[in-house]
Amino acid sequence: MRSEDLFKKAASLIKASKKVMVLTGAGISTESGIPDFRSPGTGLWENMDPTEILSTQVLFNYPEKFYKIGFKILSSMRNAEPNEAHYILSEMEKKGVIAGVITQNIDNLHQKAGSKKIYEVHGNTREGSCLRCGEKVSFEVLERKVEKGEIPPRCDKCNGILRPDVVLFGDPMPYAFDLAVKEVQESDLLIVIGSSLVVAPVNFLPGMVDRLIIINATETPYDYKADVVIREKASYALRNIWDLIKN
Ligand code: NAD
């Protein structure tokens, strides 16, 4: 099917649905200059294994290594700006077309674009906390300490090691994931945007809904189940679909 026909099919599915949720992954933010994990040639995986560096195994056992390599990746995402795809999703929510966004991203770009109902199922890069006493600190505190050479950064209250509040490989899922599951189970359509759908347990979500649209540059394991698969850039696809819905 031609892209134009896929956009039409996606738009009519969205219009015909009572409740639509969106699931985003790193691919929605590549157009904001943040590399994803798995795009061939540019993904972070090309240079290192993120499941090793961004893991509790490394944070707990080799905190210096975590802060010298993994933390830099997290910190570098924080200056990015939303792109058209983030803004269209925010607009879609305002107009009541989608109920909210579930994101695997930790780059804060849905917030920056004005989305309100956001389930950050892999945490965020706004805060950190102490591994020993749980004291919360802002991400800026972590960055300032690391810049000053305090590696690993330590809690001012108890001297425990501080961590960013992102869900690392090996961490349990946050409560936001339970809420996201409930939202998807109540929805009749899920739109996946920019995710390889290989990271569990987030990749169970497409299996929990009747109707599925996948917008992703490359193949995913759930393409077989999707009503519409669009292999285009997120912003281009969303712009075309939104033009058909809003007019
Ligand atoms: P992934 O890297 O596994 O998959 C991204 C997918 O997006 C790929 O299949 C790629 O083909 C596709 N893609 C890339 N650019 C695209 C575009 N412009 N339009 C449409 N599709 C595009 O990412 P994932 O599934 O989110 O899983 C990786 C994990 O790493 C997640 O936990 C994610 O949150 C985290 N991560 C987050 C960021 C971020 O916050 N921006 C960046 C890197 C990794």
XYZ file of N, CA and C and ligand atoms in Angstrom:
785
model
N 0.837 -1.201 0.000
C 0.000 0.000 0.000
C 0.873 1.253 0.000
N 0.459 2.291 -0.723
C 1.234 3.544 -0.738
C 1.102 4.254 0.609
N 2.095 5.077 0.945
C 2.056 5.786 2.225
C 0.771 6.593 2.386
N 0.334 7.264 1.308
C -0.881 8.106 1.390
C -2.077 7.254 1.837
N -2.163 6.040 1.312
C -3.288 5.165 1.682
C -3.173 4.701 3.132
N -1.923 4.471 3.554
C -1.714 4.066 4.955
C -2.082 5.205 5.904
N -1.735 6.441 5.514
C -2.102 7.597 6.348
C -3.633 7.681 6.468
N -4.315 7.471 5.340
C -5.794 7.533 5.355
C -6.374 6.454 6.256
N -5.817 5.256 6.130
C -6.312 4.143 6.940
C -6.089 4.435 8.431
N -4.897 4.957 8.742
C -4.588 5.284 10.139
C -5.544 6.366 10.642
N -5.761 7.394 9.845
C -6.645 8.499 10.270
C -8.048 7.978 10.525
N -8.549 7.111 9.660
C -9.929 6.653 9.885
C -10.017 5.719 11.098
N -8.978 4.940 11.331
C -8.973 4.107 12.556
C -9.006 4.987 13.807
N -8.212 6.037 13.785
C -8.144 6.947 14.947
C -9.512 7.596 15.161
N -10.100 8.076 14.066
C -11.418 8.744 14.187
C -12.487 7.784 14.691
N -12.369 6.524 14.315
C -13.413 5.549 14.684
C -13.231 5.004 16.102
N -12.115 5.346 16.757
C -11.843 4.763 18.080
C -12.330 5.661 19.207
N -12.750 5.009 20.287
C -13.262 5.768 21.441
C -12.114 6.261 22.302
N -11.140 5.380 22.538
C -10.005 5.784 23.359
C -8.704 5.346 22.684
N -7.833 6.330 22.450
C -6.576 6.063 21.758
C -5.406 6.435 22.672
N -4.501 5.488 22.889
C -3.270 5.792 23.631
C -2.100 5.702 22.656
N -1.017 6.405 23.002
C 0.183 6.404 22.166
C 1.353 5.876 22.989
N 2.173 5.051 22.374
C 3.395 4.555 23.028
C 4.592 5.032 22.215
N 5.481 5.808 22.837
C 6.638 6.295 22.087
C 7.938 5.676 22.602
N 8.916 5.638 21.675
C 10.250 5.149 22.015
C 11.288 6.119 21.478
N 12.531 5.720 21.584
C 13.645 6.608 21.248
C 13.557 7.159 19.818
N 12.888 6.422 18.917
C 12.795 6.857 17.515
C 12.044 8.162 17.322
N 11.166 8.540 18.257
C 10.448 9.810 18.081
C 11.388 10.985 18.361
N 12.495 10.723 19.043
C 13.391 11.818 19.426
C 14.657 11.894 18.567
N 14.815 10.985 17.613
C 16.031 11.066 16.774
C 16.007 12.343 15.942
N 14.809 12.813 15.570
C 14.717 14.060 14.801
C 14.984 15.284 15.681
N 15.126 15.075 16.977
C 15.563 16.142 17.889
C 17.058 16.026 18.162
N 17.710 15.114 17.459
C 19.171 14.983 17.584
C 19.639 14.011 18.650
N 18.707 13.239 19.257
C 19.116 12.261 20.278
C 19.223 10.897 19.611
N 20.402 10.270 19.625
C 20.489 8.947 18.989
C 19.637 7.918 19.720
N 19.004 7.015 18.972
C 18.289 5.913 19.634
C 19.294 4.802 19.939
N 18.793 3.637 20.342
C 19.708 2.530 20.640
C 20.023 1.704 19.398
N 18.974 1.480 18.571
C 19.126 0.398 17.602
C 19.081 0.789 16.136
N 19.006 2.098 15.779
C 19.035 2.437 14.347
C 20.399 2.061 13.772
N 20.389 1.357 12.612
C 21.676 0.972 12.033
C 22.510 2.210 11.686
N 23.798 2.194 12.055
C 24.699 3.297 11.690
C 24.769 4.407 12.715
N 23.615 4.801 13.304
C 23.629 5.954 14.222
C 23.243 5.583 15.646
N 22.604 4.425 15.837
C 22.152 4.025 17.174
C 23.335 3.882 18.135
N 23.040 4.132 19.434
C 24.105 4.044 20.439
C 24.744 2.666 20.476
N 23.955 1.655 20.078
C 24.423 0.281 20.116
C 25.637 0.057 19.213
N 25.798 0.966 18.228
C 26.927 0.836 17.308
C 28.254 0.947 18.066
N 28.262 1.737 19.155
C 29.535 2.025 19.839
C 29.709 1.271 21.154
N 28.597 0.873 21.764
C 28.710 0.192 23.068
C 27.412 -0.562 23.315
N 27.389 -1.341 24.367
C 26.176 -2.069 24.696
C 25.470 -1.341 25.845
N 24.386 -0.614 25.535
C 23.721 0.160 26.585
C 23.162 -0.724 27.692
N 22.818 -1.971 27.369
C 22.263 -2.832 28.423
C 23.328 -3.128 29.477
N 24.612 -2.985 29.087
C 25.658 -3.175 30.085
C 25.891 -1.872 30.855
N 26.167 -0.796 30.132
C 26.550 0.466 30.798
C 25.389 1.054 31.599
N 24.183 1.073 30.993
C 23.042 1.679 31.681
C 22.309 0.603 32.486
N 23.038 -0.027 33.390
C 22.471 -1.137 34.148
C 22.726 -0.961 35.635
N 21.890 -1.623 36.443
C 22.119 -1.608 37.898
C 23.412 -2.361 38.222
N 23.727 -3.360 37.416
C 24.960 -4.131 37.613
C 26.176 -3.203 37.631
N 26.229 -2.275 36.653
C 27.368 -1.347 36.591
C 27.211 -0.251 37.648
N 25.985 0.300 37.787
C 25.800 1.381 38.783
C 26.182 0.907 40.186
N 25.719 -0.278 40.576
C 25.967 -0.753 41.947
C 27.418 -1.204 42.157
N 27.969 -1.886 41.156
C 29.302 -2.484 41.349
C 30.459 -1.606 40.877
N 30.189 -0.818 39.827
C 31.257 0.039 39.272
C 30.707 1.446 39.061
N 30.322 2.141 40.156
C 29.689 3.451 39.988
C 30.552 4.449 39.219
N 31.881 4.337 39.324
C 32.740 5.277 38.578
C 32.521 5.091 37.079
N 32.468 3.826 36.650
C 32.265 3.527 35.221
C 30.899 4.052 34.771
N 29.875 3.818 35.622
C 28.530 4.305 35.280
C 28.561 5.807 35.057
N 29.198 6.524 35.985
C 29.183 7.985 35.880
C 30.075 8.509 34.766
N 31.148 7.778 34.449
C 32.041 8.277 33.391
C 31.477 8.010 32.002
N 30.669 6.962 31.832
C 30.164 6.639 30.483
C 28.641 6.800 30.420
N 27.907 6.027 31.222
C 26.442 6.006 31.133
C 25.804 7.355 31.442
N 26.274 7.989 32.500
C 25.670 9.250 32.928
C 25.774 10.316 31.843
N 26.898 10.291 31.107
C 27.099 11.284 30.028
C 26.005 11.148 28.971
N 25.608 9.910 28.677
C 24.567 9.690 27.668
C 23.261 10.309 28.149
N 22.942 10.086 29.427
C 21.693 10.621 29.983
C 21.722 12.150 29.988
N 22.837 12.693 30.442
C 22.972 14.134 30.581
C 22.883 14.824 29.221
N 23.426 14.161 28.188
C 23.469 14.809 26.866
C 22.073 14.958 26.247
N 21.079 14.223 26.768
C 19.721 14.319 26.196
C 18.987 15.565 26.671
N 19.508 16.192 27.729
C 18.677 17.181 28.414
C 18.579 18.539 27.714
N 19.466 18.776 26.741
C 19.387 20.075 26.056
C 18.584 20.015 24.769
N 18.074 18.833 24.413
C 17.346 18.690 23.152
C 15.996 19.408 23.216
N 15.486 19.745 22.058
C 14.172 20.386 21.962
C 13.201 19.449 21.250
N 11.900 19.546 21.566
C 10.924 18.685 20.897
C 10.907 18.936 19.392
N 10.494 17.951 18.634
C 10.325 18.138 17.190
C 8.835 18.094 16.860
N 8.538 18.194 15.581
C 7.144 18.289 15.138
C 6.289 17.132 15.670
N 6.872 15.938 15.735
C 6.098 14.773 16.196
C 5.634 14.957 17.640
N 6.517 15.456 18.505
C 6.123 15.703 19.900
C 5.007 16.758 19.949
N 5.156 17.814 19.132
C 4.153 18.886 19.163
C 2.794 18.411 18.642
N 2.819 17.564 17.613
C 1.537 17.067 17.082
C 0.831 16.214 18.140
N 1.582 15.395 18.866
C 0.950 14.564 19.910
C 0.330 15.448 21.000
N 1.015 16.526 21.341
C 0.490 17.441 22.349
C -0.825 18.075 21.851
N -0.822 18.463 20.577
C -2.018 19.042 19.934
C -3.165 18.015 19.897
N -2.817 16.772 19.568
C -3.832 15.707 19.496
C -4.490 15.496 20.864
N -3.688 15.603 21.916
C -4.237 15.430 23.260
C -5.167 16.606 23.591
N -4.705 17.811 23.273
C -5.521 19.010 23.554
C -6.877 18.919 22.868
N -6.885 18.380 21.653
C -8.133 18.290 20.879
C -8.933 17.041 21.249
N -8.452 16.260 22.215
C -9.192 15.082 22.671
C -9.111 13.887 21.735
N -8.161 13.921 20.796
C -8.049 12.819 19.825
C -7.295 11.629 20.427
N -6.290 11.932 21.259
C -5.623 10.850 22.005
C -5.804 11.111 23.501
N -5.787 10.007 24.277
C -6.010 10.153 25.728
C -4.707 10.447 26.468
N -3.571 10.081 25.889
C -2.296 10.334 26.558
C -1.153 9.596 25.894
N 0.038 9.795 26.453
C 1.246 9.202 25.885
C 1.954 8.367 26.945
N 2.318 7.154 26.555
C 3.175 6.304 27.387
C 4.543 6.374 26.724
N 5.546 6.773 27.451
C 6.851 6.892 26.787
C 7.933 6.090 27.486
N 8.777 5.495 26.642
C 9.971 4.816 27.161
C 11.108 5.820 27.267
N 10.862 7.034 26.764
C 11.957 8.011 26.699
C 12.160 8.717 28.023
N 13.383 9.175 28.191
C 13.761 9.830 29.447
C 14.255 11.229 29.150
N 13.885 11.738 27.957
C 14.446 13.017 27.498
C 13.566 14.225 27.796
N 12.438 14.026 28.444
C 11.522 15.114 28.859
C 10.872 15.858 27.690
N 10.961 15.330 26.466
C 10.513 16.123 25.315
C 8.989 16.180 25.177
N 8.271 15.185 25.679
C 6.803 15.296 25.640
C 6.337 16.419 26.568
N 6.956 16.517 27.739
C 6.614 17.627 28.663
C 6.908 18.951 27.997
N 8.106 19.045 27.426
C 8.516 20.318 26.810
C 7.557 20.718 25.686
N 6.987 19.711 25.004
C 6.065 19.999 23.893
C 4.659 20.319 24.383
N 4.408 20.149 25.668
C 3.096 20.534 26.220
C 2.121 19.398 26.456
N 2.541 18.142 26.231
C 1.650 17.023 26.552
C 1.398 17.022 28.058
N 0.193 16.622 28.458
C -0.153 16.652 29.890
C -0.169 15.255 30.504
N -0.885 14.327 29.844
C -0.975 12.986 30.426
C 0.147 12.126 29.853
N 1.205 11.974 30.647
C 2.393 11.261 30.174
C 2.765 10.203 31.214
N 2.898 8.979 30.777
C 3.377 7.915 31.664
C 4.826 7.631 31.293
N 5.749 8.038 32.176
C 7.173 7.834 31.901
C 7.569 6.481 32.480
N 7.466 5.455 31.668
C 7.632 4.103 32.213
C 9.105 3.711 32.396
N 10.019 4.520 31.867
C 11.447 4.283 32.115
C 12.076 5.438 32.901
N 11.247 6.150 33.673
C 11.769 7.217 34.526
C 12.029 8.497 33.760
N 12.905 9.331 34.331
C 13.142 10.645 33.715
C 14.535 11.163 34.053
N 14.916 12.225 33.349
C 16.207 12.868 33.651
C 15.963 14.246 34.269
N 14.990 14.303 35.166
C 14.782 15.545 35.928
C 15.239 15.395 37.373
N 15.256 14.145 37.843
C 15.562 13.926 39.258
C 16.541 12.778 39.468
N 17.085 12.739 40.675
C 17.910 11.614 41.092
C 17.544 11.295 42.532
N 18.141 10.236 43.070
C 17.856 9.917 44.470
C 19.029 9.146 45.073
N 19.036 9.102 46.406
C 20.144 8.438 47.109
C 19.863 6.936 47.218
N 20.857 6.150 46.865
C 20.692 4.693 46.938
C 20.548 4.213 48.371
N 21.046 5.029 49.340
C 20.984 4.577 50.730
C 19.727 5.090 51.443
N 19.497 6.430 51.429
C 18.392 6.975 52.234
C 17.193 7.409 51.392
N 17.318 7.383 50.068
C 16.179 7.716 49.215
C 15.965 9.203 49.014
N 16.798 10.046 49.624
C 16.667 11.505 49.462
C 16.619 11.879 47.976
N 15.640 12.762 47.615
C 15.508 13.186 46.214
C 16.378 14.403 45.949
N 17.020 14.429 44.789
C 17.771 15.623 44.373
C 17.402 15.918 42.923
N 17.659 17.159 42.493
C 17.392 17.450 41.087
C 18.539 16.875 40.248
N 18.261 16.670 38.976
C 19.300 16.131 38.080
C 20.485 17.104 38.009
N 20.166 18.420 38.135
C 21.238 19.430 38.091
C 22.243 19.200 39.220
N 21.759 18.761 40.374
C 22.668 18.496 41.500
C 23.647 17.391 41.109
N 23.115 16.329 40.491
C 23.996 15.243 40.031
C 25.028 15.793 39.051
N 24.551 16.590 38.096
C 25.459 17.108 37.058
C 26.546 17.994 37.661
N 26.129 18.863 38.615
C 27.117 19.770 39.235
C 28.192 18.980 39.967
N 27.759 17.948 40.714
C 28.720 17.145 41.482
C 29.684 16.422 40.527
N 29.128 15.852 39.458
C 29.968 15.123 38.504
C 30.953 16.085 37.827
N 30.457 17.272 37.447
C 31.352 18.273 36.820
C 32.509 18.642 37.736
N 32.220 18.707 39.047
C 33.278 19.064 40.023
C 34.235 17.896 40.281
N 33.941 16.744 39.676
C 34.820 15.578 39.842
C 34.401 14.647 40.974
N 33.193 14.905 41.533
C 32.715 14.024 42.614
C 32.088 12.784 41.969
N 32.902 11.778 41.721
C 32.452 10.570 41.014
C 32.743 9.327 41.851
N 31.709 8.579 42.282
C 30.298 8.874 42.081
C 29.830 10.009 43.000
N 28.787 10.755 42.582
C 28.272 11.821 43.436
C 27.623 11.237 44.691
N 27.758 11.952 45.811
C 27.251 11.402 47.078
C 26.214 12.303 47.701
N 25.339 11.666 48.481
C 24.233 12.349 49.146
C 24.775 13.277 50.241
N 24.266 14.528 50.272
C 24.717 15.469 51.305
C 24.238 15.047 52.688
N 23.159 14.260 52.748
C 22.610 13.870 54.050
C 23.312 12.665 54.651
N 23.523 11.593 53.825
C 24.009 10.342 54.427
C 25.264 9.794 53.756
N 25.757 10.517 52.718
C 26.957 10.104 51.996
C 26.769 8.851 51.127
N 25.497 8.421 50.971
C 25.234 7.294 50.059
C 25.467 7.735 48.615
N 25.546 6.758 47.711
C 25.748 7.093 46.293
C 24.426 7.566 45.694
N 24.493 8.658 44.916
C 23.293 9.172 44.244
C 23.139 8.500 42.884
N 21.881 8.349 42.461
C 21.609 7.774 41.147
C 20.595 8.639 40.402
N 20.621 8.608 39.068
C 19.553 9.266 38.320
C 18.273 8.424 38.404
N 17.114 9.078 38.357
C 15.848 8.339 38.474
C 15.368 7.798 37.124
N 16.295 7.232 36.367
C 15.886 6.531 35.148
C 15.832 5.041 35.478
N 14.989 4.321 34.755
C 14.903 2.877 34.965
C 16.048 2.230 34.183
N 17.008 1.706 34.912
C 18.162 1.075 34.270
C 17.853 -0.401 34.000
N 18.595 -1.009 33.096
C 18.445 -2.453 32.892
C 18.743 -3.129 34.228
N 17.808 -3.928 34.716
C 17.957 -4.567 36.027
C 17.056 -3.953 37.080
N 16.538 -2.743 36.821
C 15.633 -2.092 37.775
C 14.218 -2.652 37.626
N 13.419 -2.610 38.727
C 12.002 -2.949 38.571
C 11.281 -1.820 37.829
N 10.110 -2.141 37.285
C 9.335 -1.099 36.607
C 8.641 -0.219 37.651
N 8.459 1.071 37.346
C 7.786 1.971 38.293
C 6.272 1.794 38.240
N 5.581 2.398 39.212
C 4.111 2.340 39.277
C 3.476 2.886 37.985
N 4.160 3.846 37.352
C 3.637 4.413 36.090
C 3.371 3.313 35.065
N 4.125 2.230 35.128
C 3.900 1.155 34.152
C 2.571 0.441 34.425
N 2.235 0.243 35.707
C 0.936 -0.378 36.045
C -0.206 0.488 35.518
N -0.040 1.806 35.694
C -1.081 2.721 35.215
C -1.173 2.678 33.688
N -0.014 2.569 33.038
C 0.011 2.510 31.574
C -0.692 1.251 31.070
N -0.473 0.133 31.754
C -1.132 -1.122 31.372
C -2.647 -0.940 31.424
N -3.108 -0.306 32.510
C -4.551 -0.099 32.684
C -5.094 0.779 31.548
N -4.372 1.840 31.225
C -4.809 2.749 30.149
C -4.921 1.992 28.821
N -3.930 1.148 28.545
C -3.947 0.426 27.264
C -5.092 -0.588 27.246
N -5.310 -1.249 28.377
C -6.394 -2.246 28.425
C -7.763 -1.597 28.227
N -7.875 -0.323 28.611
C -9.149 0.393 28.440
C -9.286 1.013 27.055
N -8.209 0.959 26.265
C -8.219 1.625 24.955
C -8.659 0.661 23.863
N -9.186 1.231 22.760
C -9.433 0.337 21.628
C -8.365 0.472 20.555
N -7.470 1.475 20.710
C -6.392 1.637 19.722
C -5.111 2.113 20.411
N -3.992 1.491 20.033
C -2.676 1.942 20.499
C -1.862 2.331 19.265
N -1.243 3.519 19.337
C -0.355 3.941 18.243
C 1.075 3.899 18.781
N 1.900 3.037 18.191
C 3.309 2.938 18.606
C 4.132 3.814 17.666
N 4.978 4.662 18.248
C 5.785 5.563 17.410
C 7.261 5.488 17.816
N 8.120 5.042 16.892
C 9.564 5.080 17.120
C 10.064 4.137 18.192
N 9.581 2.922 18.171
C 10.116 1.931 19.110
C 10.368 0.620 18.381
N 11.518 0.018 18.684
C 11.841 -1.278 18.069
C 10.989 -2.388 18.680
N 10.306 -2.089 19.804
C 9.441 -3.051 20.508
C 10.171 -4.346 20.872
N 11.423 -4.194 21.251
C 12.149 -5.381 21.720
C 12.460 -5.305 23.219
N 12.163 -4.151 23.847
C 12.465 -4.012 25.273
C 11.242 -4.402 26.107
N 11.406 -5.426 26.959
C 10.330 -5.875 27.846
C 10.423 -5.115 29.166
N 9.314 -4.936 29.878
C 7.971 -5.421 29.560
C 7.126 -4.456 28.736
N 7.727 -3.313 28.316
C 6.929 -2.340 27.546
C 6.379 -2.982 26.266
N 7.148 -3.906 25.694
C 6.687 -4.499 24.436
C 5.545 -5.509 24.627
N 5.049 -5.660 25.873
C 3.816 -6.452 26.057
C 2.583 -5.599 25.739
N 2.736 -4.255 25.801
C 1.563 -3.377 25.647
C 0.840 -3.562 24.302
N 1.546 -3.669 23.176
C 0.820 -3.845 21.907
C -0.036 -5.112 21.867
N 0.295 -6.076 22.709
C -0.494 -7.316 22.754
C -1.753 -7.181 23.595
N -1.949 -6.028 24.240
C -3.071 -5.871 25.174
C -4.231 -5.094 24.585
N -4.192 -4.809 23.287
C -5.202 -3.928 22.694
C -5.692 -4.535 21.377
N -6.947 -4.208 21.010
C -7.518 -4.799 19.790
C -6.913 -4.223 18.515
N -6.783 -2.890 18.509
C -6.318 -2.219 17.279
C -4.943 -1.608 17.489
N -4.103 -1.707 16.453
C -2.713 -1.269 16.597
C -2.231 -0.579 15.320
N -1.621 0.602 15.521
C -0.938 1.286 14.408
C 0.538 1.382 14.804
N 1.441 1.017 13.907
C 2.871 1.139 14.194
C 3.511 2.096 13.192
N 4.124 3.155 13.737
C 4.875 4.094 12.899
C 6.327 3.949 13.319
N 7.114 3.286 12.503
C 8.516 3.035 12.866
C 9.343 2.876 11.597
N 10.546 3.439 11.629
C 11.381 3.431 10.423
C 11.759 2.013 9.983
N 11.865 1.107 10.930
C 12.257 -0.269 10.583
C 11.246 -1.271 11.164
N 11.423 -2.518 10.744
C 10.517 -3.597 11.142
C 10.481 -3.788 12.671
N 9.311 -4.195 13.185
C 9.232 -4.563 14.610
C 8.596 -5.956 14.721
N 8.776 -6.614 15.873
C 8.190 -7.960 16.025
C 6.660 -7.931 16.057
N 6.040 -6.757 16.218
C 4.579 -6.679 16.291
C 3.927 -6.253 14.972
N 4.722 -6.101 13.926
C 4.149 -5.668 12.643
C 3.049 -6.630 12.193
N 3.221 -7.920 12.489
C 2.250 -8.935 12.059
C 0.870 -8.679 12.638
N 0.842 -8.041 13.837
C -0.426 -7.850 14.548
C -1.088 -6.513 14.202
N -0.307 -5.609 13.600
C -0.791 -4.239 13.418
C -1.807 -4.133 12.281
N -2.801 -3.242 12.478
C -3.764 -2.953 11.420
C -3.119 -2.077 10.350
N -2.214 -1.211 10.803
C -1.485 -0.349 9.864
C -0.024 -0.285 10.308
N 0.902 -0.513 9.370
C 2.337 -0.345 9.653
C 2.860 0.730 8.711
N 3.403 1.803 9.275
C 3.904 2.914 8.465
C 5.407 3.022 8.679
N 6.186 2.742 7.637
C 7.654 2.805 7.764
C 8.158 4.139 7.246
N 7.821 5.182 7.999
C 8.230 6.547 7.636
C 8.768 7.208 8.883
N 9.348 8.406 8.717
C 9.787 9.166 9.885
C 8.566 9.603 10.681
N 8.736 9.645 11.993
C 7.608 9.938 12.878
C 6.944 11.266 12.542
N 7.737 12.331 12.340
C 7.135 13.651 12.118
C 6.370 13.686 10.789
N 6.950 13.095 9.752
C 6.307 13.086 8.434
C 4.979 12.318 8.493
N 5.011 11.155 9.130
C 3.797 10.333 9.214
C 2.730 11.037 10.044
N 3.112 11.565 11.192
C 2.116 12.207 12.067
C 1.527 13.454 11.416
N 2.398 14.237 10.727
C 1.912 15.444 10.050
C 0.814 15.065 9.048
N 1.063 14.017 8.263
C 0.089 13.601 7.241
C -1.191 13.066 7.863
N -1.055 12.284 8.918
C -2.247 11.719 9.570
C -3.048 12.835 10.237
N -2.345 13.727 10.921
C -3.021 14.817 11.645
C -3.739 15.752 10.672
N -3.132 16.005 9.512
C -3.794 16.845 8.493
C -5.136 16.243 8.083
N -5.203 14.926 8.027
C -6.452 14.270 7.618
C -7.498 14.300 8.732
N -7.033 14.359 9.977
C -7.978 14.319 11.105
C -8.471 15.713 11.470
N -7.542 16.658 11.545
C -7.933 17.981 12.065
C -8.788 18.766 11.071
N -8.657 18.467 9.745
C -9.424 19.241 8.757
C -10.812 18.658 8.495
P 15.190 1.571 20.026
O 16.449 2.327 19.765
O 15.280 0.147 20.384
O 14.270 1.688 18.738
C 14.034 2.905 18.095
C 13.280 2.611 16.819
O 12.924 3.865 16.238
C 14.114 1.854 15.785
O 13.399 0.703 15.392
C 14.274 2.849 14.622
O 14.178 2.223 13.372
C 13.114 3.778 14.838
N 13.354 5.167 14.405
C 14.487 5.905 14.506
N 14.271 7.163 14.074
C 12.968 7.213 13.672
C 12.141 8.242 13.157
N 12.601 9.498 12.919
N 10.837 7.957 12.882
C 10.351 6.691 13.082
N 11.082 5.677 13.588
C 12.380 5.945 13.888
O 14.370 2.396 21.114
P 13.242 1.914 22.128
O 12.343 0.916 21.504
O 12.675 3.153 22.694
O 14.048 1.141 23.277
C 15.299 1.577 23.745
C 15.361 1.959 25.202
O 16.345 2.986 25.370
C 14.112 2.580 25.736
O 14.042 2.337 27.080
C 14.355 4.062 25.501
O 13.654 4.862 26.372
C 15.820 4.218 25.802
N 16.383 5.374 25.043
C 15.782 6.582 25.201
C 16.219 7.662 24.481
C 15.480 8.967 24.684
O 14.960 9.208 25.773
N 15.401 9.798 23.668
C 17.289 7.547 23.594
C 17.913 6.264 23.475
C 17.427 5.177 24.204
